[in-house]
PDB file of C-alpha atoms in Angstrom:
ATOM      1  CA  MET A 206       0.000   0.000   0.000  1.00  0.00           C
ATOM      2  CA  PHE A 207       2.856   2.378   0.865  1.00  0.00           C
ATOM      3  CA  ALA A 208       4.484   1.702  -2.513  1.00  0.00           C
ATOM      4  CA  SER A 209       1.294   2.525  -4.432  1.00  0.00           C
ATOM      5  CA  ARG A 210       0.827   5.753  -2.487  1.00  0.00           C
ATOM      6  CA  SER A 211       4.459   6.636  -3.140  1.00  0.00           C
ATOM      7  CA  ARG A 212       4.020   5.975  -6.859  1.00  0.00           C
ATOM      8  CA  MET A 213       0.843   8.046  -6.940  1.00  0.00           C
ATOM      9  CA  PHE A 214       2.609  10.888  -5.127  1.00  0.00           C
ATOM     10  CA  ILE A 215       5.527  10.700  -7.567  1.00  0.00           C
ATOM     11  CA  ALA A 216       3.134  10.695 -10.544  1.00  0.00           C
ATOM     12  CA  VAL A 217       1.304  13.742  -9.208  1.00  0.00           C
ATOM     13  CA  LEU A 218       4.616  15.459  -8.444  1.00  0.00           C
ATOM     14  CA  ALA A 219       5.938  14.721 -11.949  1.00  0.00           C
ATOM     15  CA  ALA A 220       2.776  16.081 -13.533  1.00  0.00           C
ATOM     16  CA  ALA A 221       3.068  19.213 -11.404  1.00  0.00           C
ATOM     17  CA  ALA A 222       6.718  19.699 -12.424  1.00  0.00           C
ATOM     18  CA  PHE A 223       5.744  19.210 -16.057  1.00  0.00           C
ATOM     19  CA  THR A 224       3.004  21.842 -15.731  1.00  0.00           C
ATOM     20  CA  LEU A 225       5.321  24.253 -13.898  1.00  0.00           C
ATOM     21  CA  ALA A 226       7.957  23.898 -16.610  1.00  0.00           C
ATOM     22  CA  GLN A 227       5.383  24.829 -19.217  1.00  0.00           C
ATOM     23  CA  ALA A 228       4.100  27.738 -17.117  1.00  0.00           C
ATOM     24  CA  ALA A 229       7.668  28.969 -16.658  1.00  0.00           C
ATOM     25  CA  GLY A 230       8.018  29.228 -20.410  1.00  0.00           C
ATOM     26  CA  GLU A 231      10.012  26.048 -20.927  1.00  0.00           C
ATOM     27  CA  ASP A 232       8.418  24.832 -24.122  1.00  0.00           C
ATOM     28  CA  ILE A 233       8.726  21.103 -24.553  1.00  0.00           C
ATOM     29  CA  ALA A 234       6.555  21.052 -27.669  1.00  0.00           C
ATOM     30  CA  PHE A 235       9.624  20.214 -29.749  1.00  0.00           C
ATOM     31  CA  MET A 236       9.666  16.741 -28.191  1.00  0.00           C
ATOM     32  CA  PRO A 237       7.304  14.157 -29.674  1.00  0.00           C
ATOM     33  CA  LYS A 238       4.112  13.704 -27.678  1.00  0.00           C
ATOM     34  CA  GLY A 239       4.048  10.910 -25.155  1.00  0.00           C
ATOM     35  CA  GLY A 240       1.421   8.210 -24.837  1.00  0.00           C
ATOM     36  CA  LYS A 241      -0.613   9.892 -22.122  1.00  0.00           C
ATOM     37  CA  THR A 242      -1.001  13.075 -24.156  1.00  0.00           C
ATOM     38  CA  LEU A 243      -1.849  11.074 -27.264  1.00  0.00           C
ATOM     39  CA  LEU A 244      -4.442   9.010 -25.380  1.00  0.00           C
ATOM     40  CA  ILE A 245      -6.158  12.106 -23.988  1.00  0.00           C
ATOM     41  CA  GLU A 246      -6.187  13.695 -27.455  1.00  0.00           C
ATOM     42  CA  LEU A 247      -7.612  10.506 -28.960  1.00  0.00           C
ATOM     43  CA  MET A 248     -10.300   9.846 -26.341  1.00  0.00           C
ATOM     44  CA  GLY A 249     -10.904  13.170 -24.596  1.00  0.00           C
ATOM     45  CA  ALA A 250      -9.797  13.972 -21.058  1.00  0.00           C
ATOM     46  CA  SER A 251     -13.117  13.402 -19.348  1.00  0.00           C
ATOM     47  CA  SER A 252     -14.712  10.711 -21.449  1.00  0.00           C
ATOM     48  CA  ALA A 253     -16.337   7.655 -19.918  1.00  0.00           C
ATOM     49  CA  GLN A 254     -14.526   5.663 -22.597  1.00  0.00           C
ATOM     50  CA  LEU A 255     -11.166   6.837 -21.201  1.00  0.00           C
ATOM     51  CA  ARG A 256     -12.131   5.470 -17.775  1.00  0.00           C
ATOM     52  CA  SER A 257     -13.092   2.166 -19.359  1.00  0.00           C
ATOM     53  CA  ILE A 258      -9.908   1.954 -21.443  1.00  0.00           C
ATOM     54  CA  ALA A 259      -7.749   2.634 -18.392  1.00  0.00           C
ATOM     55  CA  GLN A 260      -8.975  -0.656 -16.911  1.00  0.00           C
ATOM     56  CA  GLU A 261      -8.186  -2.795 -19.969  1.00  0.00           C
ATOM     57  CA  ARG A 262      -5.246  -5.075 -20.668  1.00  0.00           C
ATOM     58  CA  ARG A 263      -4.354  -5.848 -24.295  1.00  0.00           C
ATOM     59  CA  THR A 264      -1.307  -6.840 -26.277  1.00  0.00           C
ATOM     60  CA  GLU A 265       0.600  -4.121 -28.054  1.00  0.00           C
ATOM     61  CA  ALA A 266      -0.777  -5.343 -31.394  1.00  0.00           C
ATOM     62  CA  GLN A 267      -4.324  -5.226 -30.005  1.00  0.00           C
ATOM     63  CA  TRP A 268      -3.746  -1.647 -28.834  1.00  0.00           C
ATOM     64  CA  ARG A 269      -2.575  -0.740 -32.361  1.00  0.00           C
ATOM     65  CA  ASP A 270      -5.797  -2.205 -33.745  1.00  0.00           C
ATOM     66  CA  PHE A 271      -7.779  -0.239 -31.149  1.00  0.00           C
ATOM     67  CA  ILE A 272      -6.032   2.998 -32.184  1.00  0.00           C
ATOM     68  CA  ASP A 273      -6.749   2.292 -35.849  1.00  0.00           C
ATOM     69  CA  ALA A 274     -10.423   1.638 -35.046  1.00  0.00           C
ATOM     70  CA  GLN A 275     -10.762   5.173 -33.651  1.00  0.00           C
ATOM     71  CA  LYS A 276     -10.404   6.521 -37.212  1.00  0.00           C
ATOM     72  CA  LYS A 277      -8.478   9.589 -36.063  1.00  0.00           C
ATOM     73  CA  PRO A 278      -5.362  10.847 -37.813  1.00  0.00           C
ATOM     74  CA  VAL A 279      -2.139   9.741 -36.128  1.00  0.00           C
ATOM     75  CA  THR A 280       1.325   9.280 -37.564  1.00  0.00           C
ATOM     76  CA  GLU A 281       2.993   5.871 -37.431  1.00  0.00           C
ATOM     77  CA  LYS A 282       5.312   7.092 -34.640  1.00  0.00           C
ATOM     78  CA  GLN A 283       2.349   8.389 -32.649  1.00  0.00           C
ATOM     79  CA  ARG A 284       0.525   5.092 -33.163  1.00  0.00           C
ATOM     80  CA  ALA A 285       3.581   3.133 -31.992  1.00  0.00           C
ATOM     81  CA  THR A 286       4.147   5.492 -29.047  1.00  0.00           C
ATOM     82  CA  LEU A 287       0.539   5.246 -27.894  1.00  0.00           C
ATOM     83  CA  ALA A 288       0.313   1.460 -28.337  1.00  0.00           C
ATOM     84  CA  ALA A 289       3.539   1.006 -26.342  1.00  0.00           C
ATOM     85  CA  TYR A 290       2.292   3.348 -23.585  1.00  0.00           C
ATOM     86  CA  LEU A 291      -1.037   1.526 -23.297  1.00  0.00           C
ATOM     87  CA  PHE A 292       0.648  -1.890 -23.269  1.00  0.00           C
ATOM     88  CA  VAL A 293       3.184  -0.940 -20.592  1.00  0.00           C
ATOM     89  CA  ASN A 294       0.921   1.139 -18.348  1.00  0.00           C
ATOM     90  CA  LEU A 295      -2.598  -0.307 -18.452  1.00  0.00           C
ATOM     91  CA  PRO A 296      -4.629  -1.258 -16.626  1.00  0.00           C
ATOM     92  CA  VAL A 297      -4.306   1.423 -13.956  1.00  0.00           C
ATOM     93  CA  ALA A 298      -5.557   0.671 -10.484  1.00  0.00           C
ATOM     94  CA  SER A 299      -6.106   4.153  -9.110  1.00  0.00           C
ATOM     95  CA  ALA A 300      -8.620   6.851  -9.880  1.00  0.00           C
ATOM     96  CA  VAL A 301      -9.280  10.328  -8.510  1.00  0.00           C
ATOM     97  CA  GLN A 302     -12.943  11.298  -8.423  1.00  0.00           C
ATOM     98  CA  GLY A 303     -13.742   8.606 -10.986  1.00  0.00           C
ATOM     99  CA  ALA A 304     -11.045   9.670 -13.460  1.00  0.00           C
ATOM    100  CA  PRO A 305      -8.067   7.344 -13.961  1.00  0.00           C
ATOM    101  CA  VAL A 306      -4.668   8.515 -12.771  1.00  0.00           C
ATOM    102  CA  LEU A 307      -2.583   7.872 -15.845  1.00  0.00           C
ATOM    103  CA  PRO A 308       1.118   7.139 -15.302  1.00  0.00           C
ATOM    104  CA  PRO A 309       3.699   9.546 -16.732  1.00  0.00           C
ATOM    105  CA  ASP A 310       4.630   8.952 -20.330  1.00  0.00           C
ATOM    106  CA  GLY A 311       8.085   8.836 -21.875  1.00  0.00           C
ATOM    107  CA  ARG A 312       8.241  12.537 -22.663  1.00  0.00           C
ATOM    108  CA  GLU A 313       7.344  13.461 -19.090  1.00  0.00           C
ATOM    109  CA  LEU A 314       9.855  10.978 -17.677  1.00  0.00           C
ATOM    110  CA  ALA A 315      12.633  12.360 -19.897  1.00  0.00           C
ATOM    111  CA  TRP A 316      11.793  15.991 -19.217  1.00  0.00           C
ATOM    112  CA  ASN A 317      11.459  15.560 -15.471  1.00  0.00           C
ATOM    113  CA  GLY A 318      14.315  13.109 -15.039  1.00  0.00           C
ATOM    114  CA  CYS A 319      17.141  13.407 -17.549  1.00  0.00           C
ATOM    115  CA  GLN A 320      17.705  17.124 -17.444  1.00  0.00           C
ATOM    116  CA  ASN A 321      18.165  17.086 -13.669  1.00  0.00           C
ATOM    117  CA  CYS A 322      21.697  15.768 -14.232  1.00  0.00           C
ATOM    118  CA  HIS A 323      22.662  16.631 -17.799  1.00  0.00           C
ATOM    119  CA  SER A 324      21.356  18.434 -20.836  1.00  0.00           C
ATOM    120  CA  LEU A 325      18.583  16.703 -22.673  1.00  0.00           C
ATOM    121  CA  PHE A 326      20.376  17.201 -25.970  1.00  0.00           C
ATOM    122  CA  ALA A 327      23.725  15.603 -25.203  1.00  0.00           C
ATOM    123  CA  GLY A 328      22.415  12.941 -22.883  1.00  0.00           C
ATOM    124  CA  TYR A 329      19.198  11.970 -24.541  1.00  0.00           C
ATOM    125  CA  LEU A 330      17.817  13.692 -27.623  1.00  0.00           C
ATOM    126  CA  THR A 331      20.703  12.697 -29.910  1.00  0.00           C
ATOM    127  CA  GLN A 332      20.711   9.005 -28.987  1.00  0.00           C
ATOM    128  CA  ASP A 333      19.490   6.414 -31.496  1.00  0.00           C
ATOM    129  CA  ARG A 334      18.987   3.153 -29.611  1.00  0.00           C
ATOM    130  CA  GLU A 335      16.790   0.091 -29.638  1.00  0.00           C
ATOM    131  CA  PRO A 336      14.595  -0.524 -26.561  1.00  0.00           C
ATOM    132  CA  GLN A 337      17.096  -2.933 -24.986  1.00  0.00           C
ATOM    133  CA  ALA A 338      19.902  -0.390 -25.298  1.00  0.00           C
ATOM    134  CA  TRP A 339      17.702   2.152 -23.488  1.00  0.00           C
ATOM    135  CA  ARG A 340      16.967  -0.453 -20.780  1.00  0.00           C
ATOM    136  CA  ASN A 341      20.717  -1.091 -20.453  1.00  0.00           C
ATOM    137  CA  LEU A 342      21.172   2.598 -19.681  1.00  0.00           C
ATOM    138  CA  PHE A 343      19.663   1.926 -16.254  1.00  0.00           C
ATOM    139  CA  LEU A 344      22.395  -0.619 -15.474  1.00  0.00           C
ATOM    140  CA  SER A 345      25.142   2.014 -15.328  1.00  0.00           C
ATOM    141  CA  PRO A 346      26.175   3.090 -11.813  1.00  0.00           C
ATOM    142  CA  PHE A 347      24.926   6.661 -12.203  1.00  0.00           C
ATOM    143  CA  HIS A 348      21.494   5.566 -13.513  1.00  0.00           C
ATOM    144  CA  ARG A 349      20.984   2.419 -11.432  1.00  0.00           C
ATOM    145  CA  ASP A 350      19.636   4.293  -8.409  1.00  0.00           C
ATOM    146  CA  LEU A 351      17.229   6.578 -10.254  1.00  0.00           C
ATOM    147  CA  LYS A 352      13.857   6.665  -8.545  1.00  0.00           C
ATOM    148  CA  MET A 353      11.948   5.024 -11.372  1.00  0.00           C
ATOM    149  CA  SER A 354       9.809   1.920 -11.200  1.00  0.00           C
ATOM    150  CA  PRO A 355      10.424  -0.936 -13.638  1.00  0.00           C
ATOM    151  CA  GLN A 356       7.245   0.147 -15.436  1.00  0.00           C
ATOM    152  CA  GLU A 357       8.540   3.727 -15.798  1.00  0.00           C
ATOM    153  CA  ARG A 358      11.883   2.444 -17.077  1.00  0.00           C
ATOM    154  CA  GLU A 359      10.100   0.338 -19.675  1.00  0.00           C
ATOM    155  CA  GLU A 360       7.908   3.278 -20.696  1.00  0.00           C
ATOM    156  CA  PHE A 361      10.996   5.485 -21.039  1.00  0.00           C
ATOM    157  CA  ALA A 362      12.834   2.826 -23.100  1.00  0.00           C
ATOM    158  CA  ARG A 363       9.975   2.279 -25.530  1.00  0.00           C
ATOM    159  CA  TYR A 364       9.182   5.999 -25.971  1.00  0.00           C
ATOM    160  CA  SER A 365      12.856   6.757 -26.538  1.00  0.00           C
ATOM    161  CA  ALA A 366      13.414   3.955 -29.043  1.00  0.00           C
ATOM    162  CA  ILE A 367      10.428   5.114 -31.089  1.00  0.00           C
ATOM    163  CA  ASN A 368      11.007   8.886 -30.924  1.00  0.00           C
ATOM    164  CA  MET A 369      14.754   9.482 -30.699  1.00  0.00           C
ATOM    165  CA  PRO A 370      16.994  10.853 -32.075  1.00  0.00           C
ATOM    166  CA  LEU A 371      15.680  14.276 -32.924  1.00  0.00           C
ATOM    167  CA  LYS A 372      17.182  16.460 -35.631  1.00  0.00           C
ATOM    168  CA  ILE A 373      19.438  19.201 -34.286  1.00  0.00           C
ATOM    169  CA  GLU A 374      17.327  21.910 -35.897  1.00  0.00           C
ATOM    170  CA  ASP A 375      14.211  20.623 -34.073  1.00  0.00           C
ATOM    171  CA  VAL A 376      15.750  21.278 -30.653  1.00  0.00           C
ATOM    172  CA  PRO A 377      15.571  24.828 -29.260  1.00  0.00           C
ATOM    173  CA  PRO A 378      19.048  26.437 -29.313  1.00  0.00           C
ATOM    174  CA  ASP A 379      19.193  26.878 -25.525  1.00  0.00           C
ATOM    175  CA  LEU A 380      18.734  23.121 -25.020  1.00  0.00           C
ATOM    176  CA  ARG A 381      21.278  21.938 -27.583  1.00  0.00           C
ATOM    177  CA  PHE A 382      24.308  21.640 -25.307  1.00  0.00           C
TER     178      PHE A 382
END
């Protein structure tokens, strides 16, 4: 029970930091959208269907089929990002006032985690790795003790493998080095 409360607190804290960064003028729009953002855009933030979906478990291929069935325009990277997010993070157990508490997505994890120690550009945005190589990142001594659950590490690895590297010109100049 303590672990789930801790995770919920961390998720709320991460969301708050994400919101504060945006309010402070730190525009993260240059980074590809994460699965949580894509899900909310696809289903609507307050929809009953979102609550229902948050309780489902499907394979990644089944989530891709579900996304396709929505008949909304998404790029292949967005489709892959969302399917990976849903596969790794659903079902969710907790809800606040009937709305599911969705776990942080890869973009949020990168923004709120990576840049605490090094620039996003040098340490993250320029890396082109497969999911296992991103998972291996957490085996290094300086990443081993990061306060991330195995689920968050998997979310980060899948988001990163799908969406990185970015082109230099897509990154704001003040975040390049």
